[in-house]
C-alpha cells in the first residue's frame, strides 16, 4: 500500500509538472523564426492599446514600428520623447553603445506594464522590433480581421545572431524583377533578420544597371528579343523583354535597405556570363572564330583578357559602382568561364606568351587580380565565386563565395580567405523542392529540411581556429525558370528562406528541424501569408489501395481539394474528407490549398502510373543528329531521356513522328523541353496530324512547350508533326517521346 501511494504521488507530481509547463507552452509558445538564443515565457500579457507609446533612441526604428502597428491595429500609437524611459504602457527601445550586448543583439523584456528592449546599436534594436512583431498575432503584418487581441505574451529574450552575414541572392538578369518586388523582398528579409542582399545585376541575358559612361549597356544590353542585341531566352519569347534600374532608383533602394539593416552587395559578373556586355560592345570579347558554348548554353560571353583597353572600361564601370553602393564589397562573379575562348583568341594567346603562362586558368587569375586592383583602388574589397581561386592567389582581403561543393569553404579558409557559403546542394533555391516540381535538379533536389540541415561550420569541417573566416551563408535564386507560373520566385524563396534564417541566426545546439517545422506550420505560415508572400505548400500524399484513394494531409490545417475528371483542382473543387471509393483512380487530381489562395502542385495517386502506348515510331526532321542527346531518345519511350538538337529552332523547322502501324488512342500529348525542367522547348509552333499518312490536319498551338491531340472516335493516327513558326529561345531545342494514352 505504501509503495502504491508513493508511486501514485510520483505520478501525480509528474502530471502536475507536465500540465503546468506543457499548458504554458501550448498557450504561450511564440513560435518565433528564427529562434532566439534564449527565451523564457514568464506568464501574463502586455496589452497594446491606443495610448501605448513608443520611445526609442533611434527615430527611424520608432517610426518603423509605429507604422506597422498602426496599419494593422488602427490604434494610432504615437512615438514619444526619448527621455521618458520609466513610463508604463510603453514600448521602450534603448541603445547603449557601452553595453556588452553584441552588435546585432538585444535583450527584450515584456511585462504586463511595459516592453523594454535594450541593445548596443540601432541594428540590435531593429531586431528586437522584429521579434516583438512575431509575438503579436500574425495579422500584424497584414490585414487583420478586427477580432484580434493585440496582446504580447510576457517574456524575457536574450538574443544575438550566430553569423554576421545572413544573405539572399537575387538574379534579375535572366528574369527581370521590378522595384515594387525588390522593396517587398527587402521587407521580408528584414522580418527574417537577414542582413545582406546580393544583387546579381548583370549576366548573359541582360545588363540591368545604368552606367552613365556607357549608356548602351542598358539601352541595348538590357533587352532581348527580335532585333535586339540579345536573343530571347528563358521563356521571354519573340517579343522585346527586359528592363533595368537607374542609378537614382538604386540609390533609393540602398537607402531603404540600409534602414532595415540590409547591406546591398552588387554583383557584376565577369569575365564569363558577360554576353550582355559583349553583344553591346563586341570589341570587349575575344577574337576567336569558333563559338564555344558555356555551361549555360551561351556563346560569345567572355571578356577578352588580353585586350588592355578592356581594363579601362572595367575601371570606369567599377568606379560608378563603387560610388553608388556604400557596401565595402563588390562582387565580380568569376564563375563558369569557358576558357576555350581564350585558347583560341590571338590577344589572350599573346598575353600568355608575354607573361610565360602555361594554362588558361592563369589568365583568369591575371584578370581577377587586375580587377581586384581596380576595386581596391576605389576603397573596396573584391568578392567572387570560388573559381576565382583556381588560377592562383588573390589579395588576402578578398572574399570567396563557395558554391561548387562542401569542400570549397574549407579550401578557402585554409588558404586564409574569408568565405560566404552559398552551397549549390543546400542553398540554390532554383533547385526543385521535390521531384515533380518546377526547378533545376543538377545540384540536388532541395526540400526545406535539406536547407535546414546545413551547418555552415560543421558541414564543411571548418577547424575551430578558422571559424571566424566563415562569415555566414546565403540562399540564391538563379532566375532561368522564373518566367512562370505567377509569383514562382516567392514559391522558391519561401519557406526555404525561413530555414536559412534560422540556420544563420540560431546557434547550432538550439536548432532542431522538427521543432522548426512545428513553429512554421503552427504560426509562421500565417505570418508569411500576412506579409503577402505566395509561399510554397506541400502537396498531399495520395495512394490507391483496394479500390480506395487515401489521402495524407501534409499539415494539420491542410485543406485538400480534388477533381474527378482529370481537370486542375481549384478553390471550388470538392474538399477531401475521407477515403474515396473508385475504379478510375487516374481521373482524380488533388492539391493542398492555403486559404483557397495558394495551392500546392497537383498530384494523382503516387502508386498508379498512366499506361502509355509504345508504338514503333520513325522520326523525320529538318534537324541534324547530335551525339550526346540523340534523336533516338524520342522514340524509345523512356520518358527521362530526350533529344537535344544541334542548333536553335527557326520558323519552318519540323519534327515528325510516324507510327509504323496506325495507333488507336484517346489522347496524345506532345511535350517539348527538357523533361520536368522546362527549358529549350518549342515556344512558337503548332502540331499537325494525319490518319492516312498523306493528308495533314492542323491541330493545337504549342502552349507552355506542349500540345495535345484528341483523335476522332475510333480513328487510328498515323503520324504527328511539330511545326515551328518562329525561332526558339535557346541554342538548341529539346524534344521528348509522345505520351500516347
Ligand atoms: C550556376 S552558381 C551558375 C548560374 C546559374 C546556376 C543555375 C554560379 C556561380 N553560376 O549562372 O544560373 O548555376 O542553377
XYZ file of C-alpha atoms and ligand atoms in Angstrom:
755
model
C 0.000 0.000 0.000
C 2.810 2.384 0.953
C 4.504 1.646 -2.348
C 1.300 2.235 -4.176
C 0.774 5.627 -2.527
C 4.292 6.818 -3.214
C 4.048 5.566 -6.803
C 0.724 7.371 -7.113
C 2.109 10.602 -5.734
C 5.086 10.476 -8.070
C 2.715 10.053 -10.998
C 0.615 12.970 -9.719
C 3.701 15.083 -9.325
C 4.737 14.444 -12.938
C 1.247 15.070 -14.219
C 1.155 18.426 -12.467
C 4.625 19.394 -13.650
C 3.779 18.440 -17.209
C 0.462 20.233 -17.216
C 1.974 23.360 -15.728
C 4.810 23.554 -18.266
C 3.040 21.766 -21.079
C -0.006 24.023 -20.872
C 2.067 27.173 -20.574
C 3.993 26.036 -23.581
C 0.850 25.219 -25.535
C -0.612 28.576 -24.687
C 2.408 30.788 -24.985
C 4.847 29.125 -27.302
C 5.557 32.117 -29.503
C 6.809 30.016 -32.428
C 9.496 32.525 -33.330
C 11.561 32.174 -36.512
C 14.498 32.449 -36.348
C 14.504 31.003 -32.869
C 16.131 33.352 -30.339
C 19.148 32.142 -28.400
C 17.349 32.272 -25.043
C 13.643 32.605 -24.288
C 11.725 32.433 -21.017
C 7.963 32.773 -21.046
C 7.029 34.401 -17.745
C 3.204 34.438 -17.860
C 0.685 37.218 -18.382
C 0.481 39.681 -21.250
C 1.138 43.250 -22.213
C -1.897 44.743 -23.967
C -1.329 47.097 -26.804
C -3.871 49.942 -26.863
C -4.337 53.385 -28.403
C -2.461 55.091 -25.581
C 0.571 52.821 -25.739
C 3.587 54.907 -26.627
C 6.821 54.012 -28.410
C 10.009 55.507 -27.048
C 13.169 54.814 -28.998
C 16.732 56.044 -29.138
C 16.588 55.522 -32.877
C 13.961 57.699 -34.572
C 13.631 55.516 -37.675
C 13.046 52.393 -35.587
C 10.271 54.144 -33.665
C 8.526 55.274 -36.838
C 9.001 51.871 -38.437
C 7.369 50.060 -35.546
C 4.570 52.602 -35.184
C 3.910 52.372 -38.928
C 3.433 48.606 -38.864
C 1.423 48.567 -35.624
C -0.877 51.351 -36.695
C -1.632 49.966 -40.110
C -2.773 46.699 -38.537
C -4.255 47.720 -35.166
C -5.524 51.107 -36.268
C -4.661 52.372 -32.769
C -2.799 55.497 -33.807
C 0.056 54.668 -31.453
C 2.455 57.581 -31.087
C 6.173 57.850 -30.681
C 7.325 59.766 -27.621
C 10.174 61.693 -26.154
C 13.188 59.520 -25.524
C 13.862 60.971 -22.052
C 10.740 59.278 -20.730
C 12.214 55.857 -20.148
C 10.385 54.977 -16.959
C 6.856 55.162 -18.336
C 4.290 52.365 -18.218
C 2.133 51.308 -21.163
C 5.159 51.936 -23.339
C 7.472 50.128 -25.715
C 10.909 51.391 -24.790
C 13.805 50.718 -27.158
C 17.085 51.845 -25.670
C 20.506 51.862 -27.280
C 23.575 51.993 -25.087
C 26.766 51.824 -27.149
C 28.730 50.991 -23.990
C 26.653 47.941 -23.111
C 28.105 44.483 -23.610
C 25.203 43.352 -25.818
C 26.577 42.150 -29.173
C 26.184 44.481 -32.196
C 23.039 42.959 -33.635
C 21.812 41.503 -30.352
C 19.111 42.664 -27.960
C 17.547 41.886 -24.605
C 13.791 42.041 -24.677
C 11.640 42.050 -21.613
C 7.847 42.075 -21.788
C 5.901 42.565 -18.552
C 2.221 43.464 -18.125
C 3.319 47.093 -17.577
C 5.704 47.641 -20.466
C 8.001 46.332 -23.138
C 11.680 47.115 -22.807
C 14.314 46.269 -25.410
C 17.974 47.003 -24.801
C 20.726 46.899 -27.345
C 24.075 48.458 -28.122
C 23.267 49.559 -31.689
C 20.220 50.536 -33.707
C 20.588 47.213 -35.512
C 20.001 45.290 -32.304
C 17.028 47.493 -31.603
C 15.644 46.777 -35.063
C 15.856 43.039 -34.424
C 14.109 43.423 -31.060
C 11.288 45.020 -33.051
C 11.202 42.061 -35.436
C 10.868 39.674 -32.508
C 8.193 41.854 -30.966
C 6.184 41.756 -34.187
C 6.308 37.967 -34.163
C 4.982 37.975 -30.599
C 1.812 39.681 -31.851
C -0.914 37.957 -33.899
C 0.347 37.153 -37.447
C -2.071 39.660 -38.943
C 0.136 42.418 -37.535
C 1.903 42.202 -40.922
C -1.231 42.453 -42.996
C -4.942 42.728 -42.905
C -6.467 41.928 -39.525
C -9.951 40.505 -39.081
C -10.848 43.042 -36.421
C -11.212 40.341 -33.783
C -7.543 40.146 -32.771
C -6.394 40.577 -29.199
C -3.370 42.818 -29.612
C -1.503 41.228 -26.741
C 2.148 40.406 -26.307
C 2.954 37.470 -24.021
C 5.240 38.351 -21.118
C 8.646 37.022 -21.973
C 12.378 37.506 -21.460
C 14.548 37.078 -24.548
C 18.300 37.361 -24.904
C 19.333 37.141 -28.479
C 22.139 37.741 -30.987
C 22.975 36.176 -34.337
C 25.410 33.330 -34.837
C 26.799 34.776 -38.101
C 27.411 38.348 -39.221
C 26.498 37.537 -42.859
C 22.923 36.371 -43.421
C 22.019 36.783 -47.030
C 19.890 36.194 -50.054
C 20.986 36.484 -53.659
C 18.634 37.501 -56.450
C 19.298 37.103 -60.164
C 17.496 39.868 -62.030
C 19.245 39.215 -65.336
C 17.593 36.022 -66.568
C 14.241 37.255 -65.290
C 13.777 40.941 -64.555
C 12.108 41.972 -61.294
C 10.664 45.429 -60.856
C 11.321 47.803 -57.970
C 7.999 47.090 -56.367
C 9.057 43.484 -55.856
C 12.554 44.460 -54.672
C 11.091 46.655 -51.918
C 8.740 43.930 -50.707
C 11.572 41.435 -50.858
C 13.698 43.620 -48.590
C 10.857 43.900 -46.078
C 10.527 40.120 -45.995
C 14.273 39.751 -45.470
C 14.168 42.169 -42.547
C 11.291 40.236 -40.944
C 13.607 37.200 -41.038
C 16.591 39.079 -39.616
C 18.586 38.711 -42.822
C 21.088 41.460 -43.487
C 22.770 41.096 -46.886
C 21.138 41.288 -50.293
C 23.420 40.266 -53.132
C 22.014 41.802 -56.269
C 23.119 39.711 -59.268
C 22.550 42.587 -61.578
C 24.319 41.553 -64.775
C 24.608 38.274 -66.629
C 24.433 36.900 -70.171
C 20.770 37.629 -70.570
C 20.524 41.245 -69.505
C 22.585 44.122 -68.068
C 20.318 45.789 -65.543
C 22.182 48.728 -64.024
C 22.558 52.160 -65.570
C 26.199 53.077 -66.197
C 26.440 56.754 -67.117
C 29.637 56.405 -69.104
C 28.305 53.506 -71.191
C 24.590 54.200 -71.714
C 24.319 51.488 -74.355
C 24.836 48.848 -71.689
C 21.212 49.418 -70.732
C 19.886 50.954 -73.947
C 20.848 47.750 -75.741
C 22.202 45.226 -73.240
C 19.105 45.245 -71.036
C 16.821 43.928 -73.766
C 16.333 40.705 -75.633
C 14.088 39.527 -78.444
C 13.706 40.131 -82.188
C 16.102 42.844 -83.461
C 17.713 43.290 -80.038
C 21.405 42.653 -79.418
C 20.448 39.762 -77.142
C 18.363 36.821 -78.333
C 15.234 35.703 -76.499
C 15.899 33.414 -73.545
C 14.217 31.627 -70.668
C 10.664 31.978 -71.842
C 10.863 35.659 -72.748
C 9.566 34.754 -76.196
C 9.547 36.530 -79.514
C 8.950 39.992 -78.141
C 11.065 42.745 -76.584
C 11.774 41.761 -72.999
C 13.930 43.317 -70.311
C 14.421 46.311 -68.072
C 16.980 47.968 -65.835
C 17.318 50.181 -62.786
C 18.585 53.756 -62.960
C 21.273 54.847 -60.518
C 18.719 57.086 -58.818
C 16.383 54.144 -58.306
C 19.206 52.025 -56.970
C 20.266 54.755 -54.550
C 16.730 54.805 -53.140
C 16.655 51.046 -52.782
C 20.019 51.093 -50.978
C 18.740 53.676 -48.542
C 15.532 51.763 -47.886
C 17.531 48.585 -47.271
C 20.094 50.274 -45.023
C 17.365 51.489 -42.685
C 16.306 47.878 -42.358
C 19.857 46.793 -41.602
C 20.360 45.261 -45.040
C 23.574 45.822 -46.949
C 23.319 45.550 -50.714
C 26.272 43.942 -52.456
C 26.214 44.440 -56.214
C 27.420 41.643 -58.453
C 28.760 42.489 -61.880
C 29.519 39.045 -63.266
C 32.780 38.786 -65.278
C 34.817 37.614 -67.184
C 32.236 34.934 -68.116
C 28.466 35.426 -68.046
C 29.055 38.629 -69.988
C 27.088 38.174 -73.180
C 25.093 41.336 -72.468
C 28.252 43.493 -72.494
C 29.910 41.689 -75.357
C 26.799 41.817 -77.549
C 26.588 45.554 -76.906
C 30.320 46.298 -77.310
C 31.674 43.412 -79.424
C 35.313 44.579 -79.147
C 35.292 43.577 -75.453
C 35.100 39.884 -76.399
C 37.761 37.546 -77.763
C 38.522 37.309 -81.471
C 38.063 33.532 -81.680
C 36.121 32.342 -84.692
C 34.787 29.128 -83.251
C 31.840 29.757 -80.959
C 32.478 27.959 -77.691
C 29.401 27.236 -75.624
C 29.299 27.972 -71.886
C 27.693 25.528 -69.446
C 24.625 27.742 -69.588
C 24.455 27.295 -73.345
C 25.735 30.763 -74.251
C 28.353 31.788 -76.817
C 30.482 34.923 -77.030
C 30.063 35.673 -73.350
C 33.648 36.042 -72.109
C 35.672 39.242 -71.701
C 38.970 39.168 -73.571
C 41.776 39.122 -71.004
C 44.459 40.158 -73.487
C 42.745 43.368 -74.610
C 44.258 46.081 -72.400
C 41.528 48.542 -73.412
C 39.047 46.401 -71.513
C 40.575 47.304 -68.154
C 39.950 50.968 -68.836
C 36.288 50.228 -69.443
C 36.109 47.986 -66.377
C 37.715 50.735 -64.316
C 35.052 53.183 -65.496
C 32.250 50.762 -64.654
C 33.660 49.807 -61.262
C 34.212 53.464 -60.426
C 30.499 54.158 -60.860
C 29.508 51.035 -58.955
C 31.882 51.891 -56.120
C 30.473 55.358 -55.687
C 26.863 54.199 -55.971
C 26.940 51.327 -53.458
C 28.089 52.106 -49.906
C 28.893 48.416 -49.334
C 32.579 47.695 -48.836
C 32.198 44.684 -51.109
C 31.926 44.492 -54.872
C 31.190 41.027 -56.202
C 32.617 40.316 -59.631
C 31.398 36.767 -60.235
C 34.258 34.927 -61.902
C 32.250 31.728 -62.419
C 31.870 29.265 -65.260
C 34.224 30.686 -67.839
C 34.670 28.603 -70.955
C 38.404 29.145 -71.301
C 38.453 27.703 -74.823
C 37.530 31.227 -75.866
C 40.876 32.441 -74.545
C 42.749 29.500 -76.006
C 41.542 30.462 -79.462
C 41.984 34.245 -79.107
C 45.068 35.933 -80.558
C 45.251 38.641 -77.883
C 44.883 36.205 -74.998
C 47.459 33.990 -76.622
C 49.940 36.840 -76.944
C 49.409 37.745 -73.293
C 50.105 34.180 -72.189
C 53.342 34.163 -74.151
C 54.387 37.539 -72.806
C 53.715 36.536 -69.191
C 55.043 32.996 -69.559
C 51.698 31.458 -68.583
C 51.111 27.791 -69.162
C 47.405 27.396 -68.510
C 44.322 29.430 -69.300
C 43.402 29.385 -65.603
C 46.328 31.743 -65.105
C 44.584 34.167 -67.434
C 41.602 34.057 -65.137
C 43.855 34.884 -62.197
C 45.520 37.662 -64.206
C 42.100 39.133 -64.978
C 40.841 38.822 -61.409
C 43.962 40.437 -59.988
C 43.681 43.375 -62.352
C 40.037 43.843 -61.452
C 40.908 43.411 -57.790
C 43.434 46.237 -58.001
C 40.796 48.497 -59.540
C 38.307 47.601 -56.807
C 40.895 48.152 -54.071
C 41.849 51.482 -55.596
C 38.277 52.660 -55.015
C 38.493 51.575 -51.386
C 36.522 48.363 -51.780
C 37.010 44.653 -51.286
C 36.602 42.150 -54.100
C 34.349 39.125 -53.802
C 33.781 36.337 -56.312
C 32.615 32.756 -56.797
C 35.070 30.045 -55.751
C 36.530 29.681 -59.267
C 38.492 32.874 -58.662
C 40.901 30.861 -56.533
C 41.584 28.276 -59.245
C 44.416 30.045 -61.041
C 46.473 31.380 -58.117
C 46.319 33.605 -55.054
C 44.483 36.894 -54.623
C 44.611 39.746 -52.168
C 44.131 38.137 -48.739
C 41.262 40.538 -48.058
C 39.162 39.253 -50.960
C 36.087 37.182 -50.142
C 35.298 33.802 -51.650
C 31.690 32.765 -52.194
C 31.705 28.964 -52.007
C 29.168 27.245 -54.211
C 30.569 24.260 -56.101
C 30.920 21.765 -53.265
C 31.124 21.446 -49.485
C 34.914 21.191 -49.852
C 35.170 24.762 -51.161
C 34.642 26.678 -47.894
C 37.343 24.629 -46.228
C 39.764 25.212 -49.113
C 39.108 28.954 -48.969
C 39.691 29.303 -45.222
C 42.716 27.056 -45.287
C 44.235 29.437 -47.801
C 43.376 32.270 -45.429
C 40.405 33.839 -47.209
C 37.086 34.787 -45.713
C 34.161 32.906 -47.192
C 30.401 33.051 -47.542
C 28.566 29.773 -48.125
C 26.157 29.585 -50.997
C 26.495 25.847 -51.486
C 24.561 24.694 -54.515
C 23.341 21.450 -52.964
C 21.809 23.220 -49.941
C 21.207 26.816 -50.823
C 20.270 27.020 -54.507
C 16.638 27.905 -54.326
C 16.338 27.398 -58.082
C 16.557 23.656 -57.395
C 13.315 21.692 -57.203
C 11.732 21.221 -53.789
C 10.521 17.743 -54.795
C 10.941 15.672 -57.970
C 7.630 16.652 -59.570
C 8.028 20.373 -59.025
C 9.395 23.004 -61.360
C 13.058 23.805 -60.986
C 16.579 22.677 -61.760
C 17.946 19.494 -60.245
C 21.600 19.454 -61.280
C 22.889 20.218 -57.783
C 20.225 18.363 -55.797
C 16.559 18.315 -55.022
C 16.335 20.690 -52.090
C 13.376 20.345 -49.761
C 13.056 22.518 -46.680
C 14.751 20.004 -44.413
C 17.823 19.881 -46.608
C 18.291 23.638 -46.337
C 17.838 23.456 -42.589
C 20.354 20.634 -42.255
C 23.323 22.734 -43.348
C 25.614 23.859 -40.581
C 27.905 26.474 -42.147
C 30.765 25.383 -39.885
C 30.137 21.693 -39.253
C 29.128 20.562 -42.739
C 32.443 21.619 -44.237
C 34.503 20.571 -41.189
C 35.889 24.045 -40.640
C 38.584 23.857 -37.928
C 37.938 25.936 -34.846
C 40.780 28.373 -35.449
C 39.357 29.183 -38.895
C 35.704 29.549 -37.893
C 35.861 33.318 -37.856
C 36.708 33.267 -41.582
C 33.240 31.851 -42.298
C 31.150 34.998 -42.475
C 27.862 33.209 -42.916
C 25.624 31.890 -45.657
C 23.133 32.950 -48.254
C 20.329 31.438 -50.298
C 20.378 32.038 -54.048
C 17.662 32.096 -56.619
C 19.005 31.878 -60.151
C 16.289 33.044 -62.471
C 16.265 30.826 -65.562
C 12.967 29.210 -64.616
C 11.073 32.074 -63.082
C 9.056 33.194 -66.092
C 6.108 31.133 -64.852
C 3.885 30.329 -63.057
C 2.923 33.638 -61.487
C 4.887 34.510 -58.337
C 7.084 31.448 -58.642
C 10.015 33.407 -57.222
C 8.222 33.703 -53.872
C 7.398 29.999 -54.015
C 11.072 29.193 -54.453
C 12.325 31.526 -51.694
C 9.708 30.705 -49.060
C 9.625 28.858 -46.758
C 13.205 27.810 -47.619
C 14.350 31.310 -46.631
C 12.814 30.728 -43.181
C 15.037 27.672 -42.759
C 18.038 29.685 -43.930
C 17.275 32.472 -41.485
C 17.356 30.086 -38.562
C 20.499 28.388 -39.872
C 22.450 31.645 -39.898
C 20.902 33.211 -36.811
C 20.430 30.487 -34.214
C 23.269 28.616 -32.541
C 23.687 25.091 -33.851
C 22.926 23.485 -30.487
C 19.477 25.112 -30.334
C 18.404 24.051 -33.792
C 16.094 21.158 -34.467
C 14.181 20.609 -37.684
C 11.050 19.051 -36.160
C 10.756 21.936 -33.756
C 11.319 24.457 -36.556
C 8.724 22.750 -38.721
C 6.192 22.898 -35.927
C 6.731 26.630 -35.420
C 6.446 27.144 -39.160
C 3.236 25.173 -39.520
C 1.543 26.423 -36.370
C 2.205 30.124 -36.768
C 4.819 31.217 -39.245
C 2.961 30.220 -42.423
C 0.247 32.552 -41.293
C 2.797 35.311 -40.813
C 4.115 34.708 -44.335
C 0.571 34.946 -45.615
C 0.064 38.299 -43.910
C 3.441 39.509 -45.123
C 1.983 38.988 -48.592
C 4.247 36.139 -49.683
C 2.977 33.480 -52.113
C 4.893 30.705 -50.352
C 5.054 27.026 -51.239
C 2.905 24.445 -49.548
C 3.365 20.715 -49.696
C 1.188 18.529 -51.913
C -0.980 15.866 -50.273
C 0.180 12.253 -50.261
C -2.255 10.113 -52.272
C -2.269 6.315 -52.501
C -4.656 3.901 -54.214
C -5.376 0.630 -52.434
C -8.285 -1.812 -52.525
C -10.395 0.469 -54.719
C -9.845 3.414 -52.430
C -7.972 6.649 -52.819
C -6.444 7.587 -49.480
C -5.008 11.000 -48.779
C -2.451 12.042 -46.182
C -2.747 15.702 -45.242
C 0.608 17.475 -45.256
C -0.373 19.802 -42.365
C -2.934 19.641 -39.559
C -4.730 22.592 -41.057
C -4.444 21.475 -44.667
C -7.468 21.637 -46.949
C -7.139 19.179 -49.809
C -9.415 19.630 -52.801
C -9.837 17.282 -55.740
C -11.413 16.830 -59.136
C -12.817 13.660 -60.658
C -12.439 14.444 -64.360
C -8.709 14.991 -64.677
C -9.013 18.784 -64.531
C -6.952 21.039 -62.254
C -8.413 21.426 -58.752
C -9.371 24.994 -57.882
C -10.869 26.651 -54.837
C -14.359 25.457 -55.786
C -13.384 21.791 -56.129
C -14.571 19.143 -53.668
C -12.892 19.057 -50.290
C -11.405 15.711 -49.347
C -12.959 14.408 -46.140
C -12.250 10.685 -46.260
C -11.315 7.734 -48.483
C -12.776 7.842 -51.988
C -14.037 4.597 -53.483
C -13.379 4.425 -57.223
C -12.365 2.138 -60.091
C -10.906 5.007 -62.079
C -8.256 6.435 -59.763
C -6.317 8.032 -62.630
C -9.096 10.576 -63.154
C -8.690 12.089 -59.678
C -6.408 15.052 -59.087
C -5.553 16.535 -55.710
C -3.949 19.683 -54.344
C -3.439 21.261 -50.931
C -4.900 24.732 -50.520
C -3.936 27.559 -48.219
C -6.896 29.820 -47.501
C -8.082 28.992 -51.019
C -5.460 31.414 -52.282
C -2.323 29.388 -52.820
C -2.186 25.774 -53.758
C 0.411 23.067 -53.937
C 1.313 21.264 -57.140
C -1.398 18.922 -58.382
C -0.918 15.204 -57.803
C -2.563 11.866 -58.583
C -2.135 8.669 -56.591
C 1.598 8.021 -56.307
C 1.255 4.294 -56.992
C -0.622 4.438 -60.289
C 1.269 5.289 -63.420
C -0.573 6.002 -66.670
C -0.095 3.142 -69.103
C 1.254 4.834 -72.214
C 1.173 3.040 -75.562
C 4.572 2.449 -77.154
C 4.100 2.021 -80.905
C 7.160 1.692 -83.081
C 7.972 5.184 -84.359
C 10.181 6.768 -87.013
C 11.344 10.390 -86.793
C 11.610 12.708 -89.790
C 13.021 16.158 -89.220
C 14.727 19.289 -90.504
C 17.312 18.978 -87.714
C 20.555 17.020 -87.882
C 21.894 14.479 -85.414
C 23.554 15.313 -82.091
C 25.723 12.780 -80.372
C 25.182 13.200 -76.636
C 21.405 13.590 -76.742
C 20.488 11.563 -79.873
C 17.285 11.703 -81.850
C 16.547 8.087 -80.974
C 15.784 9.261 -77.413
C 12.351 10.460 -78.506
C 11.103 7.114 -79.791
C 12.443 4.818 -77.066
C 9.557 5.612 -74.678
C 11.970 6.240 -71.838
C 10.411 9.468 -70.629
C 13.524 10.575 -68.779
C 15.725 10.771 -71.862
C 15.342 13.434 -74.537
C 16.778 14.692 -77.809
C 18.742 17.953 -77.886
C 19.067 19.418 -81.382
C 22.398 20.653 -82.685
C 21.105 24.192 -83.232
C 18.331 26.575 -82.335
C 14.882 26.167 -83.899
C 13.650 28.576 -86.595
C 10.391 29.115 -88.462
C 9.867 26.248 -90.877
C 11.598 23.590 -88.794
C 9.667 20.408 -88.148
C 9.817 17.145 -86.245
C 7.521 14.350 -87.414
C 6.687 11.176 -85.507
C 5.451 8.484 -87.915
C 3.963 5.289 -86.477
C 4.809 2.049 -88.290
C 1.212 0.942 -87.678
C -1.606 3.465 -87.170
C -2.443 3.810 -83.465
C -5.895 3.833 -81.910
C -5.764 6.026 -78.826
C -7.727 8.558 -76.744
C -5.098 11.235 -76.458
C -1.568 12.136 -77.490
C 0.434 14.677 -75.504
C 3.336 16.274 -77.358
C 5.849 17.579 -74.836
C 8.953 19.526 -75.740
C 11.707 20.956 -73.448
C 13.933 19.025 -71.041
C 11.621 16.632 -69.184
C 10.452 18.152 -65.948
C 12.744 21.162 -66.271
C 11.025 23.109 -68.953
C 13.984 24.586 -70.787
C 14.658 24.619 -74.540
C 11.084 23.880 -75.571
C 9.240 24.791 -78.763
C 7.944 28.237 -77.885
C 6.155 29.124 -81.114
C 4.523 26.457 -83.220
C 1.629 24.079 -83.626
C 1.017 20.407 -84.297
C -0.354 18.635 -87.342
C -1.630 15.090 -87.506
C -2.603 12.548 -90.120
C -4.833 9.481 -90.215
C -3.620 8.149 -93.548
C -0.061 9.447 -93.741
C -0.961 11.703 -96.678
C -3.413 14.353 -95.626
C -2.224 16.512 -92.699
C -4.679 18.413 -90.487
C -3.770 21.344 -88.282
C -4.031 20.670 -84.534
C -3.455 22.745 -81.401
C -0.910 25.514 -80.951
C 2.085 24.790 -78.751
C 1.375 26.272 -75.376
C 3.821 26.067 -72.482
C 6.028 23.979 -74.793
C 3.317 21.329 -75.214
C 0.225 20.466 -77.242
C -2.398 17.722 -77.091
C -4.264 15.833 -79.723
C -7.617 14.097 -79.216
C -8.256 11.910 -82.287
C -11.766 11.419 -83.666
C -13.523 8.472 -82.038
C -12.445 5.167 -83.455
C -9.872 6.575 -85.898
C -6.244 5.483 -85.762
C -3.433 8.038 -86.009
C -0.574 7.505 -88.444
C 1.596 10.494 -87.562
C 2.070 13.684 -85.551
C 4.210 16.648 -86.551
C 5.567 19.653 -84.661
C 5.748 22.720 -86.913
C 7.928 25.659 -85.781
C 6.538 29.120 -86.618
C 9.273 31.247 -85.057
C 12.733 30.937 -83.553
C 13.008 29.262 -80.163
C 14.672 30.918 -77.186
C 17.827 28.873 -76.727
C 20.790 27.498 -78.654
C 19.094 24.123 -79.002
C 15.663 22.528 -78.852
C 14.776 19.674 -76.502
C 12.235 17.092 -77.699
C 10.587 14.190 -75.921
C 8.698 10.948 -76.557
C 4.996 11.237 -77.292
C 2.696 10.309 -74.434
C 0.026 8.168 -76.027
C -2.980 7.123 -73.929
C 25.335 28.077 -61.886
S 26.324 29.337 -59.395
C 25.549 29.438 -62.035
C 24.476 30.283 -62.552
C 23.275 29.500 -62.942
C 23.015 28.406 -61.936
C 21.773 27.618 -62.197
C 27.034 30.184 -60.336
C 28.063 30.984 -59.731
N 26.682 30.110 -61.629
O 24.913 31.050 -63.625
O 22.218 30.373 -63.025
O 24.102 27.542 -61.922
O 21.478 26.779 -61.145
